[in-house]
Amino acid sequence: YAERISKEEALVSTHETTRELVRGLAHEIKNPLGGIRGAAQLLARELPEGELTDYTSVIIEEADRLHKLVDRLVGTRKPPELRAINIHEVVERVRSLIEVEVMDKDIRIERNYDPSIPDVMADSEQMIQAVLNIVRNAMQALESPNVRHSSGRILLTTRVLRNITIGSVFHRLAARIEVIDNGPGIPEDLIGSIFYPMISGRAEGTGLGLSIAHSIINQHKGMIECDSKPGHTRFAIYIPVAPSARGKRKLAETQDRQS
């Protein structure tokens, strides 16, 4: 475990440093963007109706688009609102969203769940976002021109693990979510940096999805691992099962037996 702990701690430290730099840069970008947008609005009011206002509309729309991109780049600073949730509610919600997106594609979604996993203390909406980003990343990989087969497959698995160390903290129980695809794999020169912002293997990618997922999981005191080779890429999310969540599950089971 020592190598894994060291690697994860280094990733978290570098990730936080990078995010602070990005936040500072984002602040410097957003200020002039607001000025550009405001000036374009004032100019639009002075111009007669016609083609010239089309140009100011482009300026305003592009300023808004860049503003949204910067917001995504920075990510949320809102702390997770933790409550006891069934991890399968998260995974099934993600599956239903992705099923719609792959409806007209030759990609199938498969499931292999462990129903015995206790509740975890997590923010349901943030966890859905994190898992969705990873599954969508798998879907996009399967649409790559480098795919050498005609049938894409994304496998979603859940397991409960005992006596596991996440970061440097020992946990008696943890939930693991795996997202496995049979895509082309992640290039070796990117595998060590895929969770950093603006790193992407796709020309049209923003490199924000995995970075945001890593940030959310880190806020939940969990971690993400990735291993990849052509035809098999696996992302594994580990979330500790908090004692309070185990206690709530046992209390509910006791109440069910008594009723």
Tab-separated table of C-alpha atoms in Angstrom:
chain	number	residue	atom	x	y	z
A	1	TYR	CA	0.000	0.000	0.000
A	2	ALA	CA	2.900	2.394	0.625
A	3	GLU	CA	3.453	3.182	-3.057
A	4	ARG	CA	-0.262	3.741	-3.652
A	5	ILE	CA	-0.588	6.021	-0.602
A	6	SER	CA	2.446	8.043	-1.654
A	7	LYS	CA	1.172	8.352	-5.216
A	8	GLU	CA	-2.309	9.452	-4.104
A	9	GLU	CA	-0.957	11.998	-1.602
A	10	ALA	CA	1.325	13.457	-4.275
A	11	LEU	CA	-1.600	13.645	-6.722
A	12	VAL	CA	-3.852	15.376	-4.168
A	13	SER	CA	-1.111	17.868	-3.239
A	14	THR	CA	-0.274	18.696	-6.860
A	15	HIS	CA	-3.955	18.846	-7.759
A	16	GLU	CA	-4.684	21.357	-4.998
A	17	THR	CA	-1.685	23.495	-5.978
A	18	THR	CA	-2.821	23.447	-9.603
A	19	ARG	CA	-6.383	24.366	-8.668
A	20	GLU	CA	-5.212	27.339	-6.607
A	21	LEU	CA	-3.154	28.567	-9.557
A	22	VAL	CA	-6.137	28.066	-11.860
A	23	ARG	CA	-8.437	29.943	-9.460
A	24	GLY	CA	-6.027	32.884	-9.447
A	25	LEU	CA	-5.824	32.841	-13.236
A	26	ALA	CA	-9.617	32.526	-13.510
A	27	HIS	CA	-10.064	35.621	-11.353
A	28	GLU	CA	-7.752	37.601	-13.645
A	29	ILE	CA	-9.658	36.370	-16.724
A	30	LYS	CA	-13.164	37.027	-15.389
A	31	ASN	CA	-12.507	40.682	-14.541
A	32	PRO	CA	-11.670	41.820	-18.127
A	33	LEU	CA	-14.366	39.507	-19.504
A	34	GLY	CA	-16.960	41.414	-17.495
A	35	GLY	CA	-15.603	44.678	-18.869
A	36	ILE	CA	-15.665	43.408	-22.450
A	37	ARG	CA	-19.249	42.175	-22.085
A	38	GLY	CA	-20.403	45.424	-20.490
A	39	ALA	CA	-18.753	47.546	-23.185
A	40	ALA	CA	-20.371	45.405	-25.899
A	41	GLN	CA	-23.799	45.868	-24.299
A	42	LEU	CA	-23.341	49.660	-24.144
A	43	LEU	CA	-22.140	49.730	-27.754
A	44	ALA	CA	-25.144	47.651	-28.880
A	45	ARG	CA	-27.519	50.244	-27.403
A	46	GLU	CA	-25.885	53.029	-29.407
A	47	LEU	CA	-25.823	51.210	-32.721
A	48	PRO	CA	-28.712	51.324	-35.185
A	49	GLU	CA	-30.473	48.043	-35.787
A	50	GLY	CA	-28.733	45.980	-38.424
A	51	GLU	CA	-25.613	43.968	-39.111
A	52	LEU	CA	-23.443	45.887	-36.644
A	53	THR	CA	-25.478	44.619	-33.675
A	54	ASP	CA	-24.777	41.074	-34.875
A	55	TYR	CA	-21.118	41.702	-34.084
A	56	THR	CA	-21.834	42.946	-30.571
A	57	SER	CA	-24.070	39.893	-30.021
A	58	VAL	CA	-21.138	37.644	-30.951
A	59	ILE	CA	-18.906	39.465	-28.465
A	60	ILE	CA	-21.484	39.080	-25.671
A	61	GLU	CA	-22.164	35.403	-26.458
A	62	GLU	CA	-18.461	34.534	-26.599
A	63	ALA	CA	-17.784	36.424	-23.349
A	64	ASP	CA	-20.584	34.420	-21.693
A	65	ARG	CA	-19.177	31.168	-23.096
A	66	LEU	CA	-15.703	31.939	-21.739
A	67	HIS	CA	-17.201	32.909	-18.383
A	68	LYS	CA	-18.942	29.516	-18.137
A	69	LEU	CA	-15.731	27.733	-19.153
A	70	VAL	CA	-13.797	29.543	-16.419
A	71	ASP	CA	-16.486	28.626	-13.870
A	72	ARG	CA	-16.172	24.958	-14.882
A	73	LEU	CA	-12.404	25.206	-14.702
A	74	VAL	CA	-12.495	26.553	-11.158
A	75	GLY	CA	-15.125	24.064	-10.033
A	76	THR	CA	-17.296	24.357	-6.954
A	77	ARG	CA	-15.949	25.341	-3.563
A	78	LYS	CA	-19.224	24.351	-1.974
A	79	PRO	CA	-18.563	21.661	0.654
A	80	PRO	CA	-20.523	18.447	0.148
A	81	GLU	CA	-23.802	18.130	2.044
A	82	LEU	CA	-23.277	14.702	3.541
A	83	ARG	CA	-26.097	12.305	4.280
A	84	ALA	CA	-26.444	8.536	4.306
A	85	ILE	CA	-27.120	7.374	0.738
A	86	ASN	CA	-27.203	4.082	-1.116
A	87	ILE	CA	-24.354	4.221	-3.634
A	88	HIS	CA	-26.502	2.346	-6.166
A	89	GLU	CA	-28.890	5.308	-6.357
A	90	VAL	CA	-25.936	7.296	-7.690
A	91	VAL	CA	-24.726	4.643	-10.139
A	92	GLU	CA	-28.211	3.887	-11.453
A	93	ARG	CA	-28.931	7.567	-11.984
A	94	VAL	CA	-25.735	7.863	-14.008
A	95	ARG	CA	-26.566	4.717	-15.957
A	96	SER	CA	-30.009	6.066	-16.901
A	97	LEU	CA	-28.471	9.337	-18.133
A	98	ILE	CA	-25.803	7.585	-20.207
A	99	GLU	CA	-28.304	5.066	-21.630
A	100	VAL	CA	-30.085	7.989	-23.294
A	101	GLU	CA	-26.811	9.318	-24.740
A	102	VAL	CA	-25.757	5.944	-26.233
A	103	MET	CA	-29.210	5.064	-27.542
A	104	ASP	CA	-28.153	5.503	-31.173
A	105	LYS	CA	-24.591	4.238	-30.656
A	106	ASP	CA	-23.171	0.719	-30.639
A	107	ILE	CA	-22.334	0.920	-26.940
A	108	ARG	CA	-23.909	-1.250	-24.269
A	109	ILE	CA	-23.979	-0.582	-20.520
A	110	GLU	CA	-23.570	-3.610	-18.237
A	111	ARG	CA	-23.965	-3.835	-14.455
A	112	ASN	CA	-22.501	-6.034	-11.742
A	113	TYR	CA	-23.570	-4.749	-8.317
A	114	ASP	CA	-23.010	-5.888	-4.745
A	115	PRO	CA	-26.340	-5.228	-2.968
A	116	SER	CA	-24.764	-5.691	0.480
A	117	ILE	CA	-22.894	-2.359	0.421
A	118	PRO	CA	-23.884	-0.225	3.449
A	119	ASP	CA	-24.876	3.397	3.003
A	120	VAL	CA	-22.087	5.924	2.589
A	121	MET	CA	-22.031	9.501	3.844
A	122	ALA	CA	-22.004	11.555	0.657
A	123	ASP	CA	-23.540	14.409	-1.288
A	124	SER	CA	-25.755	12.629	-3.805
A	125	GLU	CA	-25.700	15.363	-6.472
A	126	GLN	CA	-21.927	15.812	-6.320
A	127	MET	CA	-21.354	12.052	-6.459
A	128	ILE	CA	-23.633	11.776	-9.495
A	129	GLN	CA	-21.559	14.494	-11.179
A	130	ALA	CA	-18.280	12.725	-10.389
A	131	VAL	CA	-19.407	9.288	-11.590
A	132	LEU	CA	-21.159	10.785	-14.623
A	133	ASN	CA	-17.945	12.540	-15.677
A	134	ILE	CA	-16.024	9.255	-15.530
A	135	VAL	CA	-18.682	7.221	-17.367
A	136	ARG	CA	-19.042	9.944	-20.000
A	137	ASN	CA	-15.265	9.875	-20.425
A	138	ALA	CA	-15.524	6.125	-21.130
A	139	MET	CA	-18.327	6.733	-23.621
A	140	GLN	CA	-16.273	9.365	-25.448
A	141	ALA	CA	-13.284	7.006	-25.537
A	142	LEU	CA	-15.476	4.379	-27.235
A	143	GLU	CA	-16.390	6.918	-29.913
A	144	SER	CA	-12.706	7.504	-30.681
A	145	PRO	CA	-11.473	6.656	-34.183
A	146	ASN	CA	-8.799	4.539	-32.466
A	147	VAL	CA	-11.378	1.939	-31.380
A	148	ARG	CA	-10.564	-1.319	-33.182
A	149	HIS	CA	-13.841	-3.155	-32.630
A	150	SER	CA	-17.461	-2.532	-33.503
A	151	SER	CA	-19.086	-3.103	-30.099
A	152	GLY	CA	-18.421	-0.746	-27.191
A	153	ARG	CA	-18.927	-1.934	-23.644
A	154	ILE	CA	-19.035	-0.032	-20.354
A	155	LEU	CA	-19.203	-2.150	-17.207
A	156	LEU	CA	-20.358	-0.623	-13.915
A	157	THR	CA	-19.474	-2.621	-10.809
A	158	THR	CA	-19.844	-2.029	-7.072
A	159	ARG	CA	-18.187	-3.878	-4.202
A	160	VAL	CA	-17.726	-3.460	-0.478
A	161	LEU	CA	-14.118	-3.673	0.714
A	162	ARG	CA	-12.891	-4.364	4.230
A	163	ASN	CA	-9.816	-3.012	5.995
A	164	ILE	CA	-8.673	-0.597	3.313
A	165	THR	CA	-6.381	2.418	3.473
A	166	ILE	CA	-7.559	5.476	1.521
A	167	GLY	CA	-4.854	8.089	1.367
A	168	SER	CA	-3.192	7.563	4.718
A	169	VAL	CA	-6.404	6.792	6.652
A	170	PHE	CA	-7.436	3.239	7.547
A	171	HIS	CA	-11.118	2.346	7.100
A	172	ARG	CA	-12.893	-0.802	8.208
A	173	LEU	CA	-15.305	-0.590	5.274
A	174	ALA	CA	-15.337	1.219	1.949
A	175	ALA	CA	-17.498	1.161	-1.161
A	176	ARG	CA	-15.829	0.762	-4.540
A	177	ILE	CA	-17.366	1.807	-7.847
A	178	GLU	CA	-15.608	0.660	-11.016
A	179	VAL	CA	-16.122	1.978	-14.535
A	180	ILE	CA	-14.523	-0.331	-17.105
A	181	ASP	CA	-14.554	0.165	-20.857
A	182	ASN	CA	-13.082	-1.688	-23.834
A	183	GLY	CA	-11.914	1.459	-25.593
A	184	PRO	CA	-8.469	2.255	-27.004
A	185	GLY	CA	-6.912	2.971	-23.611
A	186	ILE	CA	-5.192	6.069	-22.269
A	187	PRO	CA	-1.847	7.015	-23.845
A	188	GLU	CA	1.107	6.261	-21.563
A	189	ASP	CA	2.265	9.875	-21.650
A	190	LEU	CA	-1.112	11.023	-20.238
A	191	ILE	CA	-1.916	8.333	-17.671
A	192	GLY	CA	-0.027	10.115	-14.889
A	193	SER	CA	-1.713	13.478	-15.427
A	194	ILE	CA	-5.307	12.741	-16.503
A	195	PHE	CA	-6.777	14.167	-13.282
A	196	TYR	CA	-5.141	17.569	-13.784
A	197	PRO	CA	-7.245	20.356	-15.317
A	198	MET	CA	-6.907	21.020	-19.063
A	199	ILE	CA	-5.329	17.594	-19.731
A	200	SER	CA	-7.237	15.663	-22.381
A	201	GLY	CA	-6.530	12.936	-24.894
A	202	ARG	CA	-9.163	14.320	-27.266
A	203	ALA	CA	-8.525	17.290	-29.538
A	204	GLU	CA	-11.946	18.738	-28.712
A	205	GLY	CA	-11.782	17.896	-24.994
A	206	THR	CA	-11.537	20.516	-22.229
A	207	GLY	CA	-9.771	18.222	-19.762
A	208	LEU	CA	-12.117	19.258	-16.952
A	209	GLY	CA	-14.339	16.194	-16.415
A	210	LEU	CA	-11.814	13.959	-14.666
A	211	SER	CA	-10.310	16.880	-12.764
A	212	ILE	CA	-13.726	17.811	-11.349
A	213	ALA	CA	-14.449	14.152	-10.520
A	214	HIS	CA	-11.146	13.856	-8.642
A	215	SER	CA	-11.861	17.051	-6.697
A	216	ILE	CA	-15.336	15.841	-5.658
A	217	ILE	CA	-14.107	12.403	-4.574
A	218	ASN	CA	-11.241	13.988	-2.653
A	219	GLN	CA	-13.757	16.195	-0.791
A	220	HIS	CA	-15.540	12.990	0.217
A	221	LYS	CA	-12.282	11.631	1.719
A	222	GLY	CA	-12.146	9.074	-1.070
A	223	MET	CA	-9.812	8.428	-3.975
A	224	ILE	CA	-9.793	7.460	-7.651
A	225	GLU	CA	-7.435	4.979	-9.273
A	226	CYS	CA	-6.961	4.350	-12.962
A	227	ASP	CA	-5.184	1.644	-14.917
A	228	SER	CA	-5.359	1.335	-18.661
A	229	LYS	CA	-4.192	-0.676	-21.623
A	230	PRO	CA	-5.627	-0.986	-25.134
A	231	GLY	CA	-9.027	-2.666	-24.850
A	232	HIS	CA	-9.341	-2.252	-21.085
A	233	THR	CA	-9.496	0.962	-19.059
A	234	ARG	CA	-10.606	0.851	-15.421
A	235	PHE	CA	-11.464	3.738	-13.124
A	236	ALA	CA	-12.048	2.777	-9.492
A	237	ILE	CA	-13.680	5.134	-6.985
A	238	TYR	CA	-13.266	4.383	-3.278
A	239	ILE	CA	-15.598	6.023	-0.739
A	240	PRO	CA	-15.293	5.210	2.979
A	241	VAL	CA	-18.348	3.839	4.754
A	242	ALA	CA	-18.583	6.163	7.734
A	243	PRO	CA	-19.475	4.694	11.150
A	244	SER	CA	-22.525	6.950	11.290
A	245	ALA	CA	-23.753	5.499	7.983
A	246	ARG	CA	-23.246	1.939	9.233
A	247	GLY	CA	-25.100	2.834	12.402
A	248	LYS	CA	-28.067	4.266	10.498
A	249	ARG	CA	-28.272	1.147	8.324
A	250	LYS	CA	-28.242	-1.153	11.381
A	251	LEU	CA	-30.873	0.994	13.143
A	252	ALA	CA	-33.130	0.846	10.084
A	253	GLU	CA	-32.723	-2.938	9.841
A	254	THR	CA	-33.556	-3.316	13.545
A	255	GLN	CA	-36.666	-1.153	13.165
A	256	ASP	CA	-37.769	-3.194	10.128
A	257	ARG	CA	-37.480	-6.453	12.097
A	258	GLN	CA	-39.448	-5.018	15.005
A	259	SER	CA	-42.278	-3.661	12.843
